[in-house]
Amino acid sequence: MFLASRWVLGFGIPFAIVNASSLIGELAFAKERAIMTSLFNASWFVGAIVAAGVTYGTFQMTTTWAWRIPSLLQFVPSFCQICFMPFCPESPRWLVSQDRGEEAYAILHKYHSEGEDGEEFVRLEYAQIQSTIAQEKESARAFVWADVVRDPPMRRRFLLAAIVGFFTQWSGNGLISFYMKKILNLVEVFPYQQRSKGIAIEQLTVRFAVFFNTYVNPVALDRIGWKYYIVYCVWILVEIATVYMFFPETHNRTLEELSFMFEGRDVQDKVQSNITKQLELGPVGEDKVSGVEISDTKV
């Protein structure tokens, strides 16, 4: 029963991780995105501490409630998620892609209009979203997994996703404890259309790395003991060098500014030109939504 339930949990958790991390990355203000996505990862420890406390209090019980209580308590956070999910805002980028620009602008205004220049920032961000999604629809056909190999910018994005997945589990932490994966950069370096697929690739490589930790680490520790830690110390130096040389800087930049950072200069110039045109067409909230009637918003 526990093996079957573990399979169900393992099958469902990546769906929650991929969607929740993408939404947090979109709703967070640019300068606060790293903090918010870090809190998403760090929240795992809150649940881990609570779970450890509960099992510590029940493991000495001699009845079947020793395992029933921890199992039943797992229902509480799931129930809370279901209750609060209707209050979560939609993804602004998804709304724009579905021709619901007025709703998208309202969400951006609610969460991103900070300070004296808040209104102007929201207008610029909305124009960036419209331009970026329009460019993605224009330049990219329906995504096929072969694009991961034949398209150089997409190949680099997915390679970074795979590297992050392996690095987060092959840094020695598998010898000490298990913790949630870092997904900060993955939300940022992928275009809207491929963002969830990129995080899914990261989750897949994490599972491969965990498989390695499960079946290789115990054997190595049994054979060479503490010297096995030296392997990870050297490997961490390789990770640092890889991140320094190949990972882009994403600090304090909007998702749209990062969407085409791996593309050619001509694509970036076209996106910037479209953003300028969107801004010149008029402010949102008067009689237009970036130049299109509110009642018929088009990307």
mmCIF file of C-alpha atoms in Angstrom:
data_model
loop_
_atom_site.group_PDB
_atom_site.id
_atom_site.type_symbol
_atom_site.label_atom_id
_atom_site.label_comp_id
_atom_site.label_asym_id
_atom_site.label_seq_id
_atom_site.Cartn_x
_atom_site.Cartn_y
_atom_site.Cartn_z
ATOM 1 C CA MET A 1 0.000 0.000 0.000
ATOM 2 C CA PHE A 2 2.755 2.423 0.931
ATOM 3 C CA LEU A 3 4.673 1.576 -2.238
ATOM 4 C CA ALA A 4 1.569 2.285 -4.315
ATOM 5 C CA SER A 5 0.879 5.557 -2.500
ATOM 6 C CA ARG A 6 4.496 6.591 -2.986
ATOM 7 C CA TRP A 7 4.080 6.039 -6.717
ATOM 8 C CA VAL A 8 0.932 8.186 -6.754
ATOM 9 C CA LEU A 9 2.682 10.981 -4.843
ATOM 10 C CA GLY A 10 5.735 10.787 -7.075
ATOM 11 C CA PHE A 11 3.531 10.988 -10.143
ATOM 12 C CA GLY A 12 1.534 13.985 -8.938
ATOM 13 C CA ILE A 13 4.106 16.162 -7.194
ATOM 14 C CA PRO A 14 5.965 17.259 -10.375
ATOM 15 C CA PHE A 15 2.713 18.662 -11.774
ATOM 16 C CA ALA A 16 2.358 20.872 -8.703
ATOM 17 C CA ILE A 17 6.020 21.906 -8.770
ATOM 18 C CA VAL A 18 6.018 22.840 -12.457
ATOM 19 C CA ASN A 19 2.798 24.861 -12.349
ATOM 20 C CA ALA A 20 3.337 26.535 -8.974
ATOM 21 C CA SER A 21 6.908 27.590 -9.726
ATOM 22 C CA SER A 22 5.899 29.014 -13.113
ATOM 23 C CA LEU A 23 3.050 31.022 -11.583
ATOM 24 C CA ILE A 24 5.230 32.368 -8.761
ATOM 25 C CA GLY A 25 7.852 33.410 -11.289
ATOM 26 C CA GLU A 26 5.245 35.302 -13.308
ATOM 27 C CA LEU A 27 3.479 37.046 -10.425
ATOM 28 C CA ALA A 28 6.596 38.054 -8.493
ATOM 29 C CA PHE A 29 7.989 41.541 -9.078
ATOM 30 C CA ALA A 30 11.261 41.368 -11.033
ATOM 31 C CA LYS A 31 13.484 42.502 -8.163
ATOM 32 C CA GLU A 32 11.690 40.166 -5.744
ATOM 33 C CA ARG A 33 11.493 37.085 -7.966
ATOM 34 C CA ALA A 34 14.601 35.421 -6.538
ATOM 35 C CA ILE A 35 13.274 35.842 -2.987
ATOM 36 C CA MET A 36 9.820 34.500 -3.818
ATOM 37 C CA THR A 37 11.060 31.470 -5.735
ATOM 38 C CA SER A 38 13.592 30.778 -2.979
ATOM 39 C CA LEU A 39 10.784 30.807 -0.417
ATOM 40 C CA PHE A 40 8.943 28.303 -2.602
ATOM 41 C CA ASN A 41 11.894 25.919 -2.279
ATOM 42 C CA ALA A 42 12.552 26.687 1.388
ATOM 43 C CA SER A 43 8.924 25.962 2.282
ATOM 44 C CA TRP A 44 9.709 22.275 1.846
ATOM 45 C CA PHE A 45 11.634 22.409 5.109
ATOM 46 C CA VAL A 46 8.555 23.688 6.947
ATOM 47 C CA GLY A 47 6.647 20.587 5.919
ATOM 48 C CA ALA A 48 9.653 18.358 6.594
ATOM 49 C CA ILE A 49 10.012 19.688 10.148
ATOM 50 C CA VAL A 50 6.301 19.227 10.848
ATOM 51 C CA ALA A 51 6.362 15.701 9.403
ATOM 52 C CA ALA A 52 9.457 14.808 11.421
ATOM 53 C CA GLY A 53 7.833 16.117 14.602
ATOM 54 C CA VAL A 54 4.648 14.138 14.011
ATOM 55 C CA THR A 55 6.426 10.875 13.247
ATOM 56 C CA TYR A 56 8.761 11.383 16.197
ATOM 57 C CA GLY A 57 5.708 11.588 18.419
ATOM 58 C CA THR A 58 3.972 8.527 16.970
ATOM 59 C CA PHE A 59 6.712 6.037 16.136
ATOM 60 C CA GLN A 60 6.749 4.586 19.652
ATOM 61 C CA MET A 61 3.026 3.869 19.603
ATOM 62 C CA THR A 62 2.298 0.147 19.594
ATOM 63 C CA THR A 63 -0.973 0.354 17.665
ATOM 64 C CA THR A 64 -1.594 0.894 13.965
ATOM 65 C CA TRP A 65 -2.176 4.574 14.715
ATOM 66 C CA ALA A 66 1.605 4.932 14.684
ATOM 67 C CA TRP A 67 1.407 5.081 10.892
ATOM 68 C CA ARG A 68 -2.244 6.038 10.465
ATOM 69 C CA ILE A 69 -1.859 9.454 12.147
ATOM 70 C CA PRO A 70 1.005 10.682 9.909
ATOM 71 C CA SER A 71 -0.787 9.308 6.857
ATOM 72 C CA LEU A 72 -4.073 11.023 7.708
ATOM 73 C CA LEU A 73 -2.379 14.333 8.500
ATOM 74 C CA GLN A 74 -1.061 14.441 4.934
ATOM 75 C CA PHE A 75 -4.624 15.237 3.925
ATOM 76 C CA VAL A 76 -4.522 18.620 5.710
ATOM 77 C CA PRO A 77 -2.128 20.522 3.399
ATOM 78 C CA SER A 78 -3.782 18.987 0.333
ATOM 79 C CA PHE A 79 -7.187 20.133 1.566
ATOM 80 C CA CYS A 80 -5.810 23.643 2.174
ATOM 81 C CA GLN A 81 -4.442 23.732 -1.365
ATOM 82 C CA ILE A 82 -7.804 22.784 -2.812
ATOM 83 C CA CYS A 83 -9.581 25.431 -0.710
ATOM 84 C CA PHE A 84 -7.221 28.283 -1.611
ATOM 85 C CA MET A 85 -6.668 27.382 -5.253
ATOM 86 C CA PRO A 86 -9.756 29.286 -6.492
ATOM 87 C CA PHE A 87 -8.277 32.473 -5.005
ATOM 88 C CA CYS A 88 -5.017 32.185 -6.965
ATOM 89 C CA PRO A 89 -4.799 34.642 -9.878
ATOM 90 C CA GLU A 90 -4.465 33.366 -13.411
ATOM 91 C CA SER A 91 -1.182 33.632 -15.261
ATOM 92 C CA PRO A 92 -1.116 37.049 -17.003
ATOM 93 C CA ARG A 93 0.798 35.575 -19.919
ATOM 94 C CA TRP A 94 -1.722 32.786 -20.323
ATOM 95 C CA LEU A 95 -4.546 35.329 -20.278
ATOM 96 C CA VAL A 96 -2.852 37.389 -22.992
ATOM 97 C CA SER A 97 -2.319 34.260 -25.088
ATOM 98 C CA GLN A 98 -6.071 33.566 -24.731
ATOM 99 C CA ASP A 99 -7.056 37.087 -25.889
ATOM 100 C CA ARG A 100 -8.069 38.181 -22.371
ATOM 101 C CA GLY A 101 -5.824 41.211 -22.170
ATOM 102 C CA GLU A 102 -8.017 43.274 -19.845
ATOM 103 C CA GLU A 103 -7.885 40.603 -17.133
ATOM 104 C CA ALA A 104 -4.139 40.189 -17.597
ATOM 105 C CA TYR A 105 -3.546 43.918 -17.215
ATOM 106 C CA ALA A 106 -5.660 44.027 -14.048
ATOM 107 C CA ILE A 107 -3.548 41.268 -12.462
ATOM 108 C CA LEU A 108 -0.291 42.961 -13.455
ATOM 109 C CA HIS A 109 -1.556 46.251 -12.045
ATOM 110 C CA LYS A 110 -2.522 44.597 -8.755
ATOM 111 C CA TYR A 111 0.816 42.884 -8.183
ATOM 112 C CA HIS A 112 3.363 45.067 -9.990
ATOM 113 C CA SER A 113 2.251 48.701 -9.744
ATOM 114 C CA GLU A 114 4.662 49.724 -6.972
ATOM 115 C CA GLY A 115 5.936 53.231 -6.330
ATOM 116 C CA GLU A 116 5.493 56.417 -8.332
ATOM 117 C CA ASP A 117 6.394 54.779 -11.637
ATOM 118 C CA GLY A 118 4.243 51.718 -11.034
ATOM 119 C CA GLU A 119 1.646 52.527 -13.686
ATOM 120 C CA GLU A 120 4.292 53.128 -16.332
ATOM 121 C CA PHE A 121 6.085 49.914 -15.407
ATOM 122 C CA VAL A 122 2.871 47.898 -15.746
ATOM 123 C CA ARG A 123 2.174 49.444 -19.157
ATOM 124 C CA LEU A 124 5.676 48.557 -20.301
ATOM 125 C CA GLU A 125 5.449 45.030 -18.922
ATOM 126 C CA TYR A 126 2.063 44.465 -20.538
ATOM 127 C CA ALA A 127 3.419 45.680 -23.875
ATOM 128 C CA GLN A 128 6.400 43.352 -23.476
ATOM 129 C CA ILE A 129 4.119 40.399 -22.803
ATOM 130 C CA GLN A 130 1.948 41.150 -25.821
ATOM 131 C CA SER A 131 4.944 41.613 -28.088
ATOM 132 C CA THR A 132 6.786 38.547 -26.817
ATOM 133 C CA ILE A 133 3.832 36.181 -27.114
ATOM 134 C CA ALA A 134 2.986 37.557 -30.558
ATOM 135 C CA GLN A 135 6.592 37.003 -31.644
ATOM 136 C CA GLU A 136 6.579 33.464 -30.258
ATOM 137 C CA LYS A 137 3.399 32.674 -32.171
ATOM 138 C CA GLU A 138 4.827 34.201 -35.329
ATOM 139 C CA SER A 139 8.290 32.632 -35.242
ATOM 140 C CA ALA A 140 7.540 29.252 -33.699
ATOM 141 C CA ARG A 141 5.272 26.524 -34.952
ATOM 142 C CA ALA A 142 3.756 24.056 -32.491
ATOM 143 C CA PHE A 143 6.526 22.842 -30.226
ATOM 144 C CA VAL A 144 7.945 19.418 -31.014
ATOM 145 C CA TRP A 145 10.594 17.722 -28.927
ATOM 146 C CA ALA A 146 12.899 17.545 -31.951
ATOM 147 C CA ASP A 147 13.358 21.321 -31.510
ATOM 148 C CA VAL A 148 15.429 20.538 -28.419
ATOM 149 C CA VAL A 149 18.106 19.095 -30.718
ATOM 150 C CA ARG A 150 17.866 21.119 -33.929
ATOM 151 C CA ASP A 151 17.197 24.633 -32.586
ATOM 152 C CA PRO A 152 20.390 26.098 -31.012
ATOM 153 C CA PRO A 153 18.718 28.581 -28.601
ATOM 154 C CA MET A 154 16.207 25.962 -27.437
ATOM 155 C CA ARG A 155 18.965 23.390 -27.165
ATOM 156 C CA ARG A 156 20.898 25.653 -24.816
ATOM 157 C CA ARG A 157 17.821 26.318 -22.672
ATOM 158 C CA PHE A 158 17.032 22.641 -22.208
ATOM 159 C CA LEU A 159 20.695 21.849 -21.577
ATOM 160 C CA LEU A 160 20.704 24.401 -18.746
ATOM 161 C CA ALA A 161 17.514 22.838 -17.380
ATOM 162 C CA ALA A 162 19.093 19.383 -17.394
ATOM 163 C CA ILE A 163 22.288 20.688 -15.776
ATOM 164 C CA VAL A 164 20.327 22.344 -12.969
ATOM 165 C CA GLY A 165 18.461 19.102 -12.334
ATOM 166 C CA PHE A 166 21.646 17.076 -12.001
ATOM 167 C CA PHE A 167 23.594 19.706 -10.081
ATOM 168 C CA THR A 168 20.939 20.107 -7.400
ATOM 169 C CA GLN A 169 21.219 16.411 -6.548
ATOM 170 C CA TRP A 170 24.894 15.815 -7.324
ATOM 171 C CA SER A 171 26.333 18.395 -4.936
ATOM 172 C CA GLY A 172 26.709 16.098 -1.974
ATOM 173 C CA ASN A 173 23.304 16.830 -0.510
ATOM 174 C CA GLY A 174 22.157 13.325 -1.425
ATOM 175 C CA LEU A 175 24.641 11.999 1.102
ATOM 176 C CA ILE A 176 23.140 14.055 3.904
ATOM 177 C CA SER A 177 19.481 14.838 3.202
ATOM 178 C CA PHE A 178 16.816 15.269 0.528
ATOM 179 C CA TYR A 179 15.479 18.714 -0.356
ATOM 180 C CA MET A 180 13.526 20.494 -3.031
ATOM 181 C CA LYS A 181 15.138 21.507 -6.272
ATOM 182 C CA LYS A 182 16.284 24.967 -7.295
ATOM 183 C CA ILE A 183 14.212 26.208 -10.202
ATOM 184 C CA LEU A 184 14.947 29.925 -10.097
ATOM 185 C CA ASN A 185 16.654 30.355 -13.446
ATOM 186 C CA LEU A 186 14.481 27.861 -15.295
ATOM 187 C CA VAL A 187 11.371 29.991 -14.922
ATOM 188 C CA GLU A 188 13.261 32.930 -16.394
ATOM 189 C CA VAL A 189 15.290 31.609 -19.335
ATOM 190 C CA PHE A 190 12.409 29.838 -21.119
ATOM 191 C CA PRO A 191 9.837 31.565 -23.355
ATOM 192 C CA TYR A 192 6.215 31.391 -22.245
ATOM 193 C CA GLN A 193 5.312 28.574 -24.666
ATOM 194 C CA GLN A 194 8.090 26.251 -23.420
ATOM 195 C CA ARG A 195 8.405 27.334 -19.770
ATOM 196 C CA SER A 196 6.556 24.390 -18.223
ATOM 197 C CA LYS A 197 8.322 21.939 -20.556
ATOM 198 C CA GLY A 198 11.705 23.263 -19.448
ATOM 199 C CA ILE A 199 10.892 22.781 -15.782
ATOM 200 C CA ALA A 200 9.553 19.313 -16.618
ATOM 201 C CA ILE A 201 12.940 18.415 -18.130
ATOM 202 C CA GLU A 202 14.620 19.669 -14.965
ATOM 203 C CA GLN A 203 12.335 17.475 -12.883
ATOM 204 C CA LEU A 204 13.147 14.472 -15.086
ATOM 205 C CA THR A 205 16.897 14.919 -14.656
ATOM 206 C CA VAL A 206 16.390 15.341 -10.920
ATOM 207 C CA ARG A 207 14.758 11.909 -10.820
ATOM 208 C CA PHE A 208 17.705 10.405 -12.697
ATOM 209 C CA ALA A 209 20.094 12.040 -10.250
ATOM 210 C CA VAL A 210 18.093 10.770 -7.266
ATOM 211 C CA PHE A 211 18.221 7.281 -8.776
ATOM 212 C CA PHE A 212 22.010 7.608 -8.862
ATOM 213 C CA ASN A 213 22.085 8.805 -5.259
ATOM 214 C CA THR A 214 19.911 5.911 -4.136
ATOM 215 C CA TYR A 215 21.844 3.086 -5.741
ATOM 216 C CA VAL A 216 25.413 4.384 -6.142
ATOM 217 C CA ASN A 217 26.110 6.460 -3.023
ATOM 218 C CA PRO A 218 25.535 3.603 -0.537
ATOM 219 C CA VAL A 219 27.903 1.319 -2.453
ATOM 220 C CA ALA A 220 30.599 3.989 -2.712
ATOM 221 C CA LEU A 221 30.346 4.879 0.971
ATOM 222 C CA ASP A 222 30.594 1.224 1.903
ATOM 223 C CA ARG A 223 33.700 0.751 -0.246
ATOM 224 C CA ILE A 224 35.761 3.887 0.433
ATOM 225 C CA GLY A 225 34.013 5.506 3.401
ATOM 226 C CA TRP A 226 34.537 9.214 4.065
ATOM 227 C CA LYS A 227 36.841 9.552 1.041
ATOM 228 C CA TYR A 228 33.742 9.511 -1.147
ATOM 229 C CA TYR A 229 32.987 13.055 0.034
ATOM 230 C CA ILE A 230 36.135 14.191 -1.778
ATOM 231 C CA VAL A 231 34.486 13.191 -5.049
ATOM 232 C CA TYR A 232 31.653 15.645 -4.396
ATOM 233 C CA CYS A 233 34.041 18.374 -3.252
ATOM 234 C CA VAL A 234 35.801 18.176 -6.619
ATOM 235 C CA TRP A 235 32.486 17.919 -8.467
ATOM 236 C CA ILE A 236 31.202 21.104 -6.810
ATOM 237 C CA LEU A 237 34.181 22.969 -8.286
ATOM 238 C CA VAL A 238 33.103 21.705 -11.702
ATOM 239 C CA GLU A 239 29.567 22.965 -11.029
ATOM 240 C CA ILE A 240 30.824 26.411 -10.004
ATOM 241 C CA ALA A 241 32.889 26.702 -13.183
ATOM 242 C CA THR A 242 29.955 25.552 -15.337
ATOM 243 C CA VAL A 243 27.530 28.043 -13.807
ATOM 244 C CA TYR A 244 30.054 30.888 -14.084
ATOM 245 C CA MET A 245 30.805 30.245 -17.762
ATOM 246 C CA PHE A 246 27.451 29.192 -19.208
ATOM 247 C CA PHE A 247 24.562 30.432 -17.032
ATOM 248 C CA PRO A 248 23.093 33.865 -17.910
ATOM 249 C CA GLU A 249 22.458 36.621 -15.375
ATOM 250 C CA THR A 250 18.705 37.025 -14.771
ATOM 251 C CA HIS A 251 18.693 39.429 -11.824
ATOM 252 C CA ASN A 252 16.127 42.261 -11.860
ATOM 253 C CA ARG A 253 14.959 41.635 -15.424
ATOM 254 C CA THR A 254 11.438 40.841 -16.580
ATOM 255 C CA LEU A 255 10.577 37.447 -18.015
ATOM 256 C CA GLU A 256 10.005 39.039 -21.417
ATOM 257 C CA GLU A 257 13.466 40.608 -21.412
ATOM 258 C CA LEU A 258 14.869 37.116 -20.903
ATOM 259 C CA SER A 259 12.637 35.170 -23.282
ATOM 260 C CA PHE A 260 14.715 35.857 -26.396
ATOM 261 C CA MET A 261 18.139 36.375 -24.816
ATOM 262 C CA PHE A 262 19.417 33.266 -26.615
ATOM 263 C CA GLU A 263 17.966 34.257 -29.983
ATOM 264 C CA GLY A 264 19.669 36.257 -32.718
ATOM 265 C CA ARG A 265 19.914 40.030 -32.590
ATOM 266 C CA ASP A 266 17.336 40.380 -35.363
ATOM 267 C CA VAL A 267 14.660 38.670 -33.256
ATOM 268 C CA GLN A 268 15.482 40.804 -30.222
ATOM 269 C CA ASP A 269 15.301 43.999 -32.305
ATOM 270 C CA LYS A 270 11.938 42.951 -33.745
ATOM 271 C CA VAL A 271 10.522 42.303 -30.280
ATOM 272 C CA GLN A 272 11.770 45.682 -29.052
ATOM 273 C CA SER A 273 10.234 47.397 -32.068
ATOM 274 C CA ASN A 274 6.886 45.726 -31.380
ATOM 275 C CA ILE A 275 7.019 46.841 -27.742
ATOM 276 C CA THR A 276 7.590 50.436 -28.817
ATOM 277 C CA LYS A 277 4.623 50.259 -31.186
ATOM 278 C CA GLN A 278 2.391 48.813 -28.471
ATOM 279 C CA LEU A 279 3.271 51.667 -26.122
ATOM 280 C CA GLU A 280 2.645 54.294 -28.795
ATOM 281 C CA LEU A 281 -0.856 52.969 -29.475
ATOM 282 C CA GLY A 282 -2.201 54.315 -26.197
ATOM 283 C CA PRO A 283 -2.530 53.595 -22.471
ATOM 284 C CA VAL A 284 -4.495 50.704 -21.092
ATOM 285 C CA GLY A 285 -7.662 51.435 -19.193
ATOM 286 C CA GLU A 286 -8.938 54.412 -21.192
ATOM 287 C CA ASP A 287 -10.456 53.421 -24.510
ATOM 288 C CA LYS A 288 -7.858 50.888 -25.612
ATOM 289 C CA VAL A 289 -5.789 47.975 -24.450
ATOM 290 C CA SER A 290 -2.494 48.589 -26.223
ATOM 291 C CA GLY A 291 -4.296 49.905 -29.257
ATOM 292 C CA VAL A 292 -7.110 47.356 -29.367
ATOM 293 C CA GLU A 293 -10.586 47.792 -28.034
ATOM 294 C CA ILE A 294 -10.979 46.349 -24.525
ATOM 295 C CA SER A 295 -14.003 44.361 -25.590
ATOM 296 C CA ASP A 296 -11.940 42.592 -28.264
ATOM 297 C CA THR A 297 -8.377 42.344 -26.999
ATOM 298 C CA LYS A 298 -6.008 40.714 -29.466
ATOM 299 C CA VAL A 299 -2.382 39.685 -29.136
#
